Short mmCIF file of C-alpha atoms in Angstrom, two decimals:
data_model
loop_
_atom_site.label_atom_id
_atom_site.label_comp_id
_atom_site.label_asym_id
_atom_site.label_seq_id
_atom_site.Cartn_x
_atom_site.Cartn_y
_atom_site.Cartn_z
CA THR D 1 127.70 101.75 97.14
CA ILE D 2 126.64 99.20 99.66
CA ASP D 3 126.19 102.38 101.82
CA ASN D 4 123.24 103.39 99.13
CA TYR D 5 122.14 99.89 98.74
CA ALA D 6 121.71 99.37 102.20
CA VAL D 7 119.68 102.64 102.66
CA ALA D 8 117.90 101.58 99.46
CA ASP D 9 116.59 98.17 100.93
CA VAL D 10 115.82 99.70 104.47
CA ALA D 11 113.62 102.84 102.73
CA GLY D 12 112.15 100.27 100.71
CA MET D 13 110.56 98.35 103.62
CA VAL D 14 109.81 101.56 105.40
CA LEU D 15 107.77 102.80 102.84
CA LYS D 16 105.70 99.51 102.24
CA LYS D 17 104.92 99.81 106.13
CA ARG D 18 103.88 103.19 106.14
CA LEU D 19 101.41 102.77 103.13
CA SER D 20 100.18 100.01 104.58
CA SER D 21 99.27 101.46 107.82
CA ALA D 22 97.85 104.77 106.04
CA LEU D 23 95.29 102.63 104.13
CA VAL D 24 93.65 100.47 107.18
CA GLY D 25 90.14 100.91 107.13
CA SER D 26 90.23 102.54 103.72
CA GLY D 27 89.16 99.68 101.58
CA MET D 28 92.06 99.55 99.49
CA TYR D 29 95.80 98.26 100.44
CA ALA D 30 99.28 98.61 98.96
CA LYS D 31 101.74 96.38 97.08
CA VAL D 32 105.23 98.08 97.30
CA TYR D 33 107.89 96.68 94.80
CA TYR D 34 111.43 98.26 94.90
CA ASP D 35 114.79 96.97 93.95
CA THR D 36 118.36 98.17 93.07
CA LYS D 37 119.43 97.89 89.41
CA ILE D 38 123.00 98.30 88.32
CA ASN D 39 122.82 97.93 84.72
CA PRO D 40 122.56 100.11 82.56
CA HIS D 41 122.37 102.79 85.11
CA GLU D 42 122.31 102.77 88.86
CA ARG D 43 119.16 103.35 90.37
CA PHE D 44 116.54 102.68 92.56
CA ASN D 45 112.96 101.92 91.61
CA VAL D 46 110.18 101.71 93.35
CA MET D 47 106.34 100.74 92.04
CA ILE D 48 103.34 101.53 94.08
CA VAL D 49 100.09 99.99 93.41
CA LEU D 50 96.82 100.50 95.44
CA GLU D 51 94.08 98.28 95.16
CA GLU D 52 90.47 98.20 96.54
CA VAL D 53 90.23 95.37 98.91
CA PRO D 54 87.72 93.05 96.85
CA GLY D 55 84.03 93.68 97.32
CA ALA D 56 85.16 97.13 98.81
CA GLU D 57 83.48 100.03 96.95
CA VAL D 58 85.85 103.58 97.51
CA PRO D 59 84.74 106.39 96.34
CA ASP D 60 87.20 108.74 94.71
CA ALA D 61 89.31 105.91 94.91
CA GLU D 62 92.10 107.39 92.46
CA GLU D 63 92.45 110.45 94.42
CA MET D 64 92.69 108.93 97.76
CA ALA D 65 95.49 106.97 96.17
CA ARG D 66 97.49 110.02 94.84
CA LYS D 67 96.63 111.48 98.28
CA THR D 68 97.82 108.59 100.06
CA VAL D 69 100.94 108.42 98.08
CA HIS D 70 101.80 111.95 97.87
CA GLU D 71 101.46 112.43 101.92
CA ALA D 72 103.99 109.52 102.27
CA PHE D 73 106.91 111.29 100.71
CA GLU D 74 105.84 115.08 101.72
CA ASN D 75 107.90 116.79 104.71
CA GLU D 76 105.22 115.65 107.60
CA GLY D 77 105.10 112.14 106.28
CA LEU D 78 108.60 111.50 106.30
CA SER D 79 109.32 113.31 109.76
CA ALA D 80 107.13 110.82 111.16
CA ILE D 81 109.67 107.85 110.11
CA THR D 82 111.16 106.71 113.33
CA ASP D 83 114.46 104.95 114.60
CA ALA D 84 112.45 102.20 116.04
CA GLN D 85 111.32 101.40 112.54
CA VAL D 86 114.53 101.55 110.69
CA ASP D 87 115.62 99.74 113.38
CA ALA D 88 112.56 96.61 112.99
CA CYS D 89 113.81 96.89 109.31
CA LYS D 90 117.37 96.50 109.64
CA MET D 91 117.28 93.41 111.92
CA TRP D 92 115.13 91.58 109.36
CA LEU D 93 117.21 92.27 106.35
CA LYS D 94 120.13 91.35 108.71
CA HIS D 95 118.25 88.26 109.16
CA ASN D 96 117.53 87.57 105.75
CA ASN D 97 121.19 88.49 104.70
CA ASP D 98 122.13 85.53 106.59
CA VAL D 99 119.61 83.05 105.10
CA ARG D 100 120.59 84.25 101.65
CA THR D 101 124.80 83.78 102.23
CA LYS D 102 124.24 80.25 102.81
CA SER D 103 123.02 79.41 99.42
CA PRO D 104 125.91 78.79 96.62
CA ASP D 105 123.89 80.63 94.12
CA TYR D 106 124.12 83.94 96.24
CA TRP D 107 128.23 83.90 96.21
CA VAL D 108 128.23 83.18 92.41
CA ASN D 109 126.26 86.28 91.74
CA ALA D 110 128.25 88.05 94.29
CA ILE D 111 131.49 87.05 92.60
CA LEU D 112 130.46 87.81 88.86
CA LEU D 113 128.81 91.19 90.11
CA ARG D 114 132.42 91.84 92.36
CA TYR D 115 134.55 90.61 89.31
CA LEU D 116 132.54 91.74 86.26
CA GLU D 117 131.08 94.76 87.47
CA GLY D 118 133.57 96.03 90.49
CA LYS D 119 130.76 96.07 92.97
CA ASP D 120 130.74 94.62 96.32
CA PHE D 121 127.59 93.76 98.10
CA THR D 122 129.07 91.45 100.54
CA THR D 123 131.75 92.69 102.60
CA GLY D 124 130.43 94.50 105.72
CA TYR D 125 127.01 94.20 104.52
CA ASP D 126 126.04 93.82 108.46
CA ASN D 127 127.72 96.75 109.33
CA LYS D 128 126.59 98.93 106.35
CA ILE D 129 122.81 97.92 107.56
CA ASP D 130 123.93 98.86 111.22
CA GLU D 131 124.97 102.66 109.93
CA VAL D 132 121.81 103.04 108.41
CA SER D 133 119.54 105.86 110.44
CA ALA D 134 115.76 107.20 109.86
CA GLU D 135 117.57 110.43 108.87
CA ASP D 136 119.20 108.36 105.98
CA VAL D 137 115.98 106.82 105.15
CA ARG D 138 113.85 110.11 105.18
CA ALA D 139 116.71 111.55 102.95
CA LEU D 140 116.36 108.97 100.16
CA LEU D 141 112.21 109.01 100.15
CA LYS D 142 112.76 112.77 99.63
CA SER D 143 115.03 112.69 96.78
CA LEU D 144 112.51 110.34 95.17
CA ASP D 145 109.75 112.83 95.60
CA GLU D 146 112.12 115.70 94.24
CA ALA D 147 113.96 114.33 91.82
CA GLY D 148 112.72 110.82 91.05
CA LYS D 149 110.53 110.37 87.99
CA VAL D 150 106.91 109.75 89.07
CA GLU D 151 104.07 108.31 86.80
CA TYR D 152 100.77 107.47 87.82
CA ILE D 153 98.53 105.03 85.94
CA ILE D 154 95.23 104.50 86.93
CA ARG D 155 92.70 101.90 85.41
CA ARG D 156 89.28 100.82 86.74
CA LYS D 157 88.70 97.11 86.98
#
């Protein structure tokens, strides 16, 4: 639903910020990719890539990467998500939506999605973003850790 879509957008942004902040000074950086899919099944995908800063030699980089990601999803890490963080993400998403909706391509895709899939992610988008709370974001990220499929791929360059 548009409600879940709004929460997923905010949760992805919060996770990206949290992991980036957690890695400051560690010699590593995070790339967080997230999206929502409708076909073939509705789902929220998150891919996290942690890499060493060029020229940095991080001892036990693999273990540190696993620990950092795990801490972002555990209860203590989730409880640190604040309303202020969520509000900043919501402001950016609303601004981004204003820019996107000026494009004819956006409306072609939105109309196709509405009539072919029965999904409406445009009507009331700003209101749905406004309704997202820090608790909603915590619940979604917690569900990823509890019920999501987690895979680790570790490779050295």
